[in-house]
CSV table of C-alpha atoms in Angstrom, one decimal:
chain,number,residue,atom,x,y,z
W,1,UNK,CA,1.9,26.4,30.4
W,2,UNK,CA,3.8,22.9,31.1
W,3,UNK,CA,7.1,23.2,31.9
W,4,UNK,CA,10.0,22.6,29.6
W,5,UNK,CA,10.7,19.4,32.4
W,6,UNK,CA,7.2,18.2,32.3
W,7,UNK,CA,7.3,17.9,28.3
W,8,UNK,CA,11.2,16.8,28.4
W,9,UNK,CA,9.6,13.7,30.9
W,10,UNK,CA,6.6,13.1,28.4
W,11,UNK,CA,8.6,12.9,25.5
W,12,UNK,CA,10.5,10.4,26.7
W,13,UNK,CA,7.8,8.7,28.3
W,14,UNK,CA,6.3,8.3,24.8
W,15,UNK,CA,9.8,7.2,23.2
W,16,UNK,CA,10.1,4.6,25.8
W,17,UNK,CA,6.5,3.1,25.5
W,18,UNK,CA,7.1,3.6,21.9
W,19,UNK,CA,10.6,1.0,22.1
W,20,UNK,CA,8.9,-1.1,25.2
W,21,UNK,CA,6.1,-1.5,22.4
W,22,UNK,CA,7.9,-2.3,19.6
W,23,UNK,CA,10.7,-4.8,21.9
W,24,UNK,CA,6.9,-6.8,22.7
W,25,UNK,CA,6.3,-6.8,18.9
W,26,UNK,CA,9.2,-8.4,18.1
W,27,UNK,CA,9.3,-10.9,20.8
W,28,UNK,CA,6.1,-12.1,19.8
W,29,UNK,CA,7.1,-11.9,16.4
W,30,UNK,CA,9.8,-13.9,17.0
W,31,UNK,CA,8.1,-16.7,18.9
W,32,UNK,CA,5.2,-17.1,15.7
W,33,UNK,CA,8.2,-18.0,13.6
W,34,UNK,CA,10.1,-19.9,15.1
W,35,UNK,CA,6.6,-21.6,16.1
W,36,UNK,CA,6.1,-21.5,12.5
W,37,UNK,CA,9.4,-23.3,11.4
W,38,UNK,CA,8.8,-25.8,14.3
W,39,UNK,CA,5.2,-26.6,13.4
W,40,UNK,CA,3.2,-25.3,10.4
W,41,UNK,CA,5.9,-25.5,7.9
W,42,UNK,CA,6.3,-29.4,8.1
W,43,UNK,CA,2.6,-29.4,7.9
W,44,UNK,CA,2.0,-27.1,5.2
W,45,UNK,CA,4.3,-28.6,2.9
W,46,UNK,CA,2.8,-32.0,3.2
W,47,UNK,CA,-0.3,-30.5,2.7
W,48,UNK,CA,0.6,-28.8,-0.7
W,49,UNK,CA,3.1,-31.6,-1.7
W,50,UNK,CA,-0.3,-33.9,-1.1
W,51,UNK,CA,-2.2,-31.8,-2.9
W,52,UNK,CA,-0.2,-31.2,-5.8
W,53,UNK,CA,1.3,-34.6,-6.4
W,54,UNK,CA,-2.2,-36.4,-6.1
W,55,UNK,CA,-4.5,-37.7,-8.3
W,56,UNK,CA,-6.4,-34.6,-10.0
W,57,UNK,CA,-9.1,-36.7,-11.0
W,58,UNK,CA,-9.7,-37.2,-7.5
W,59,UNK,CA,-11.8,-34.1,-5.8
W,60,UNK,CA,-10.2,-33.9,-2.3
W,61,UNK,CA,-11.0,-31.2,0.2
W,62,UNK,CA,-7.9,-29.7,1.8
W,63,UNK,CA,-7.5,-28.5,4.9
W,64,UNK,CA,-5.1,-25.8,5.4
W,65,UNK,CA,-4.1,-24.7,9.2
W,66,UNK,CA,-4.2,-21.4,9.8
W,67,UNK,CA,-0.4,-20.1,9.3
W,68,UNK,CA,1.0,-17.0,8.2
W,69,UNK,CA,-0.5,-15.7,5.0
W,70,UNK,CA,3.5,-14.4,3.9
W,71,UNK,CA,4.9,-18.0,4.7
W,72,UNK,CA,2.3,-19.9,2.4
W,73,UNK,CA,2.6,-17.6,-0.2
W,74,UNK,CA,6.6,-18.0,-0.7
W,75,UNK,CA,5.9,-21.6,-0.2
W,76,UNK,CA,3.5,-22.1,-2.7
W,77,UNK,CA,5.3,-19.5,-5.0
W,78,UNK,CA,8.8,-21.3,-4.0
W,79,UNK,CA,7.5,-24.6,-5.3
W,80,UNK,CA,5.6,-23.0,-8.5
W,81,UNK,CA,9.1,-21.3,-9.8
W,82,UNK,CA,10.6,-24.2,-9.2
W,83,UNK,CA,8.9,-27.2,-10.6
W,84,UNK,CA,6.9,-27.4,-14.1
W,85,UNK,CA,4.1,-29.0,-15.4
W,86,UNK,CA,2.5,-28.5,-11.7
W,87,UNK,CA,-1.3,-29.3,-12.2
W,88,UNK,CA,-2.8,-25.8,-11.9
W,89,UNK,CA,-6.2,-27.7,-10.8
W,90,UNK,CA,-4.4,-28.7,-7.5
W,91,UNK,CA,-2.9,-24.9,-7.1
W,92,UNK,CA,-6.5,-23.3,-7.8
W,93,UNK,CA,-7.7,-26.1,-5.0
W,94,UNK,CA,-5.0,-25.0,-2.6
W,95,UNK,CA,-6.1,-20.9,-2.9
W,96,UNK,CA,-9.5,-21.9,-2.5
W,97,UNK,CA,-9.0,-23.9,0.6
W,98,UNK,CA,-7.0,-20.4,2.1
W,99,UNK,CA,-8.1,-17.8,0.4
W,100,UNK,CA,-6.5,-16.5,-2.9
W,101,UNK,CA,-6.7,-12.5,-1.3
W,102,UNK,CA,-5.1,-14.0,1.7
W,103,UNK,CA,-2.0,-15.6,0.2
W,104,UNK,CA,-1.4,-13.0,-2.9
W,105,UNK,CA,-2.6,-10.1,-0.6
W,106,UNK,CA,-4.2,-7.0,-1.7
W,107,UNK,CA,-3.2,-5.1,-4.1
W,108,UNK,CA,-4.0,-1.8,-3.5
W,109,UNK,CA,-3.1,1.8,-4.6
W,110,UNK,CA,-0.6,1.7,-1.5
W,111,UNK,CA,1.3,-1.1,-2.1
W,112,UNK,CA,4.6,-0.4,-3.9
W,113,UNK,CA,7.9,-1.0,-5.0
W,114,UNK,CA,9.3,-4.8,-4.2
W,115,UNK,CA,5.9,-5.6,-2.4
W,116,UNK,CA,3.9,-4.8,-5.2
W,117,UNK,CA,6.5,-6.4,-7.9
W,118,UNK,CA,6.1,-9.6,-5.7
W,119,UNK,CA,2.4,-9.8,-5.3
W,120,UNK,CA,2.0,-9.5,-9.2
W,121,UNK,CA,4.3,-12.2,-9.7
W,122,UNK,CA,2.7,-14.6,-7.3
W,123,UNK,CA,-0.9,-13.0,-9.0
W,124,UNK,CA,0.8,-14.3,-12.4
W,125,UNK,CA,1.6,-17.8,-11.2
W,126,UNK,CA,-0.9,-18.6,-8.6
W,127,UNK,CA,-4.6,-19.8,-10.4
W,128,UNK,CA,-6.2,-16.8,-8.5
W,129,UNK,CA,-8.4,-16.2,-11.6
W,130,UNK,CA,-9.9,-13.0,-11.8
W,131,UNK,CA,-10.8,-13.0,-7.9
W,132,UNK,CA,-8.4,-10.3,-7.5
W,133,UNK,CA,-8.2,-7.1,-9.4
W,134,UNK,CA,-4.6,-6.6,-10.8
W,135,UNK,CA,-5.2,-2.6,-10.6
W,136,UNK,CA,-3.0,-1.0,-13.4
W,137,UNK,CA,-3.1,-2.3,-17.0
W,138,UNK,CA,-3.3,-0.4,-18.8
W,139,UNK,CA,-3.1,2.9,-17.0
W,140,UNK,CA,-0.9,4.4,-14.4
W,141,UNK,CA,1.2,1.6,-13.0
W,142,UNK,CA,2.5,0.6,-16.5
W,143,UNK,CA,3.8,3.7,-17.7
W,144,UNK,CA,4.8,5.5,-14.1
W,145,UNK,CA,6.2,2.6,-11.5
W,146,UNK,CA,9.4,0.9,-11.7
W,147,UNK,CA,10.2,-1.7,-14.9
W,148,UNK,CA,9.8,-4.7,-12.5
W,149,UNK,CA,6.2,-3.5,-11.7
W,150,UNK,CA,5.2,-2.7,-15.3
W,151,UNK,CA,6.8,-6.1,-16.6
W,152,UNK,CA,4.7,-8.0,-13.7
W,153,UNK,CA,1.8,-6.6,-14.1
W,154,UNK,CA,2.2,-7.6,-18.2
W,155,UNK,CA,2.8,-10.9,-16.8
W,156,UNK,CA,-0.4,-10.8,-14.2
W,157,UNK,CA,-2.7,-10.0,-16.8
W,158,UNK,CA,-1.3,-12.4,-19.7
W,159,UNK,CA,-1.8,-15.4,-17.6
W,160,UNK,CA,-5.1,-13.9,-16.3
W,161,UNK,CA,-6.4,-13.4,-19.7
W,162,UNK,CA,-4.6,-15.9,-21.8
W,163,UNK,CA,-7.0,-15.2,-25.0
W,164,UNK,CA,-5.4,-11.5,-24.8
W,165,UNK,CA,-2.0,-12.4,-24.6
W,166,UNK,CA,-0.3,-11.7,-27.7
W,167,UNK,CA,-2.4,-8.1,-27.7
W,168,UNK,CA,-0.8,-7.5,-24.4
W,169,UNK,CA,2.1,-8.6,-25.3
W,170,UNK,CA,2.3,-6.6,-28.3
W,171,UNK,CA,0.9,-3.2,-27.0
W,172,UNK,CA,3.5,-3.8,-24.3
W,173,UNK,CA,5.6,-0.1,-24.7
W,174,UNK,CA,9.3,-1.3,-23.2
W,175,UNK,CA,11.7,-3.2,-25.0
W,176,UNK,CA,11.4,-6.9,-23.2
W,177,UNK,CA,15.1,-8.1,-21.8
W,178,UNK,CA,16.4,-11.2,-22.7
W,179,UNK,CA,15.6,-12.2,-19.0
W,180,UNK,CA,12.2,-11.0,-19.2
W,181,UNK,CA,11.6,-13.0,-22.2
W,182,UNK,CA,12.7,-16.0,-20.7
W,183,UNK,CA,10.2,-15.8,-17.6
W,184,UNK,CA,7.5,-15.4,-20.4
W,185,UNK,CA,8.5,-18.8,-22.0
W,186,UNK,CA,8.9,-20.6,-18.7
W,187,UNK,CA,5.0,-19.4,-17.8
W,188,UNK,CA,4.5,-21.2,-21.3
W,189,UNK,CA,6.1,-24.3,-20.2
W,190,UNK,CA,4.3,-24.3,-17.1
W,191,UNK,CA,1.0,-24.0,-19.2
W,192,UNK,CA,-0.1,-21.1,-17.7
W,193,UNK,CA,-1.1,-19.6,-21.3
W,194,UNK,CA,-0.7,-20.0,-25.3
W,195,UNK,CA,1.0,-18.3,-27.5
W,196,UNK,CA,1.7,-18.8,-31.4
W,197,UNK,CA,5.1,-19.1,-32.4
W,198,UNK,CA,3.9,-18.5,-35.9
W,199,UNK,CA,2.1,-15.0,-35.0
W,200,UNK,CA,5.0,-14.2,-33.0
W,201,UNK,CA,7.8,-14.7,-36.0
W,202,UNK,CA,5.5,-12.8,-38.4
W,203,UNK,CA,4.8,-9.8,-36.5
W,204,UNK,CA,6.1,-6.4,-36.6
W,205,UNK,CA,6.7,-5.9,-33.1
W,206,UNK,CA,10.0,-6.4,-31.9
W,207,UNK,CA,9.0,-8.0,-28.4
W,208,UNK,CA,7.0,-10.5,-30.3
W,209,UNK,CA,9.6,-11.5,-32.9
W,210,UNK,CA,12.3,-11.9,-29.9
W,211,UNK,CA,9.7,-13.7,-27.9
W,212,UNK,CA,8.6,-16.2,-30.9
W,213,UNK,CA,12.6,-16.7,-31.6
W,214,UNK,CA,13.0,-17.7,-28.0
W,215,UNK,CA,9.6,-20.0,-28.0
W,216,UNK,CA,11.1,-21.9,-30.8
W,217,UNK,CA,14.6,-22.2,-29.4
W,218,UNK,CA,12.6,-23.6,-26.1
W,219,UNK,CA,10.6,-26.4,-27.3
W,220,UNK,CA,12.9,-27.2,-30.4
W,221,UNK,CA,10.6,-26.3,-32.9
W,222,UNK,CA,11.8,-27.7,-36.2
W,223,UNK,CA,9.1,-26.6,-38.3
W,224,UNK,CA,10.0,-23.0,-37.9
W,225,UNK,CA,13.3,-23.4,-39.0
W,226,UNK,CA,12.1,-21.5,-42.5
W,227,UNK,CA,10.3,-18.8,-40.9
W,228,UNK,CA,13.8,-18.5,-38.9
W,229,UNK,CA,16.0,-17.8,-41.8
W,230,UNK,CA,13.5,-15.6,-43.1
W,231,UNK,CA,14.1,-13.5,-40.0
W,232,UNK,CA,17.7,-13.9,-40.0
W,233,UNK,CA,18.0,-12.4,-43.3
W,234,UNK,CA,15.5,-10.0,-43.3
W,235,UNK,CA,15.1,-8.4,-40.1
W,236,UNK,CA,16.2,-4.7,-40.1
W,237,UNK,CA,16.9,-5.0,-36.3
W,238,UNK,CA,20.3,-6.7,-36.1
W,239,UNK,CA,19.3,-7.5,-32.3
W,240,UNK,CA,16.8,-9.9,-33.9
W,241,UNK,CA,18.6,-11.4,-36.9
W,242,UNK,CA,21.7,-12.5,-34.8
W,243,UNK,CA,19.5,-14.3,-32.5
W,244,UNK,CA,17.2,-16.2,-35.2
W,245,UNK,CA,20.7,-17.4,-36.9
W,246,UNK,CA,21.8,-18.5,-33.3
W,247,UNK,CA,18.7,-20.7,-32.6
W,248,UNK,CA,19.2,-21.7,-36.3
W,249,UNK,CA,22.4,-23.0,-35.1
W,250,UNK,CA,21.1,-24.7,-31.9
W,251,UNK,CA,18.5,-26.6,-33.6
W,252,UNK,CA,21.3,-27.8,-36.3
W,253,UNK,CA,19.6,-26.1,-39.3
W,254,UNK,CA,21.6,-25.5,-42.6
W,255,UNK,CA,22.9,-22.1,-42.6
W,256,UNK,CA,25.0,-22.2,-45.4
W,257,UNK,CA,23.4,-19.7,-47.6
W,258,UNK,CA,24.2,-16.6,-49.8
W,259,UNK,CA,22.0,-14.6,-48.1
W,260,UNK,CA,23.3,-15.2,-44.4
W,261,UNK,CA,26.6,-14.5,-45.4
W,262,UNK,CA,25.7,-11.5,-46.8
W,263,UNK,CA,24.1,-10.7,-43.6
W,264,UNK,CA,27.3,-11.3,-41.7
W,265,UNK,CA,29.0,-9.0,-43.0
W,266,UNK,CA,26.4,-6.6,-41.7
W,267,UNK,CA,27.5,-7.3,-38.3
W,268,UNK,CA,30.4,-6.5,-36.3
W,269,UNK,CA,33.3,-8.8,-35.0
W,270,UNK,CA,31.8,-9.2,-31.4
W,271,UNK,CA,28.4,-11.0,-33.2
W,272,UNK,CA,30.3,-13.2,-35.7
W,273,UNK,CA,32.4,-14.8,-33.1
W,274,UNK,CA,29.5,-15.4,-30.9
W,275,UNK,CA,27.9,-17.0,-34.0
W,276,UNK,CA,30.5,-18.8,-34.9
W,277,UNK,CA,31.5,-20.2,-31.5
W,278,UNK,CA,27.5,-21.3,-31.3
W,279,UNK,CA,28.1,-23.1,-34.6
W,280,UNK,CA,31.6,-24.8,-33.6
W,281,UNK,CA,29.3,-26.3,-30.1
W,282,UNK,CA,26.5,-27.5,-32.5
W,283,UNK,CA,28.9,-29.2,-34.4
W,284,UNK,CA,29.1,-27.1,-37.5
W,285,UNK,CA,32.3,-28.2,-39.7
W,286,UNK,CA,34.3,-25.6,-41.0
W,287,UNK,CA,33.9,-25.4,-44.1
W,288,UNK,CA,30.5,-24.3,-43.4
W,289,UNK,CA,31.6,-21.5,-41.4
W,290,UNK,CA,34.2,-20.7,-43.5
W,291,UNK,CA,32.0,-20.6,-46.6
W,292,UNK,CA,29.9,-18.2,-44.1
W,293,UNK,CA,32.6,-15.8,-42.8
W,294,UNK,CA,35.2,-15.8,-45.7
W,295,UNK,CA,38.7,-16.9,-46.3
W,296,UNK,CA,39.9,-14.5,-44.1
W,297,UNK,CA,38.7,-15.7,-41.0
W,298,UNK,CA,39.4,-19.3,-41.7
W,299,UNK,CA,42.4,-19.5,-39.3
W,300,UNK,CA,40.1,-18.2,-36.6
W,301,UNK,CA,37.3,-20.4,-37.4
W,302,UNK,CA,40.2,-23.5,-37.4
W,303,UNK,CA,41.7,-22.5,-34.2
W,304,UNK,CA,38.3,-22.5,-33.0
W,305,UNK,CA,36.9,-25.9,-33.9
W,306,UNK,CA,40.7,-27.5,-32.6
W,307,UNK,CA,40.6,-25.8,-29.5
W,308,UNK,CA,36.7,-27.2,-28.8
W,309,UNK,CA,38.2,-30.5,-29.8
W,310,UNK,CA,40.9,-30.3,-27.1
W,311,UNK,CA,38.7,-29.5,-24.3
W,312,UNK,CA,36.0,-32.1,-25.2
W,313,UNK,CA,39.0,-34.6,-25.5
């Protein structure tokens, strides 16, 4: 039998290798990154900033140094976010040269929570292709893990399969957020897949209508100012109509109609005054609004437009 000193000794014996262990970790740790910061940042960054800011009909090799796999991701994904019309042909060379698994990582069963949130938005950006299996649409992930993970992994496999997109999109079971919606329109701006704006506006599906409404207030689509006011004055989601008669506004449709000031008076105060101090910034006169809202808000509507003319004066 060991003594109750003898296991008291190697239990802290263990506890201190344990902390002398993880002190050498660290330091070493340490010393990589501050290596990094020192060395293979400066030289990544030209390297991608070459690479992407070249001529793409030239077929360059690149040569990556080896660097942390974490570092180059958040670069690459830093300057993706951040930029747009980035030539995806110079991305796809750039995972080539270092390996897509190596900057997205794996995606396995085990990864979770932020980690796995963040590697299925770089898998969405990043040209990996289909080099890397996204693991959870539709089953599992998409209806158990957190809303970040389900709405990422939608993301991963839109831009993976662009042809599928609207179907994902529309089988998609969780009402998008206005925020949501509007990373899905920046990965349109950044070309990184299609979608209709006509399809969208027609459909049945609440995601898609919201997504189309925000597509067309995007690009400034002024051919879809029709299909708009049919939405406004249609829709039986309120949600939806107030924001097609707001992007009506923004692209400076007319708006004066029977049938839009019928469906104001559908809505409560909070979603006329947001409509009508959209109207008063796009320059809407108020007679228009006036005709819209009725005479009794007419003295709000005129405060309105004055007090927009003081603070542009």
């Amino acid at each position: 039998m060991i003594s109750a000193v003898w296991a008291y000794t190697i239990a802290v014996s263990v506890l201190a290798a344990s902390i002398g262990a993880m002190s050498v970790y660290e330091r070493l740790r340490s010393a990589r990154l501050r290596r990094w910061h020192a060395v293979g940042e400066p030289v990544a960054l030209r390297i991608i900033m070459r690479t992407v800011t070249g001529d793409p009909m030239q077929s360059v090799r690149v040569r990556i140094p080896d660097m942390p796999r974490r570092r180059l991701s958040e670069t690459m994904l830093n300057l993706y976010l951040s930029t747009c019309n980035v030539d995806r042909r110079a991305m796809s060379l750039l995972t080539q040269a270092y390996g897509a698994e190596r900057i997205i990582g794996r995606l396995s069963p085990f990864t979770r929570g932020y980690r796995r949130a963040k590697r299925l938005l770089a898998l969405a950006c990043l040209p990996a292709g289909r080099r890397i299996p996204c693991c959870g649409w539709p089953a599992g992930w998409l209806h158990t893990s957190g809303r970040s993970i389900r709405f990422y992994t939608l993301m991963a496999e839109m831009t993976r399969t662009p042809a599928l997109a609207e179907y994902l999109l529309e089988s998609y079971p969780l009402r998008l957020s206005q925020t949501e919606i509007a990373q899905i329109v920046a990965m349109l701006h950044r070309g990184a897949m299609v979608l209709d704006y006509r399809h969208l506006l027609r459909s049945e599906n609440r995601n898609m209508r919201m997504t189309g409404i925000a597509v067309v207030r995007h690009f400034a689509i002024d051919t879809a100012c029709g299909m708009l006011l049919d939405v406004a004055v249609s829709d039986p989601d309120r949600v939806v109509s107030s924001e097609a008669l707001l992007t009506l506004c923004d692209t400076g449709s007319e708006i004066a109609f029977v049938e839009v000031a019928d469906r104001l008076r559908d809505m409560n105060g909070y979603e006329c005054r947001r409509l009508c101090r959209c109207a008063v910034v796009n320059g809407y006169g108020t007679e228009t609004i006036g005709e819209l809202l009725g005479q009794g808000d007419r003295e709000y509507v005129e405060s309105l437009v004055e007090s927009y003319k003081y603070i542009m004066a």
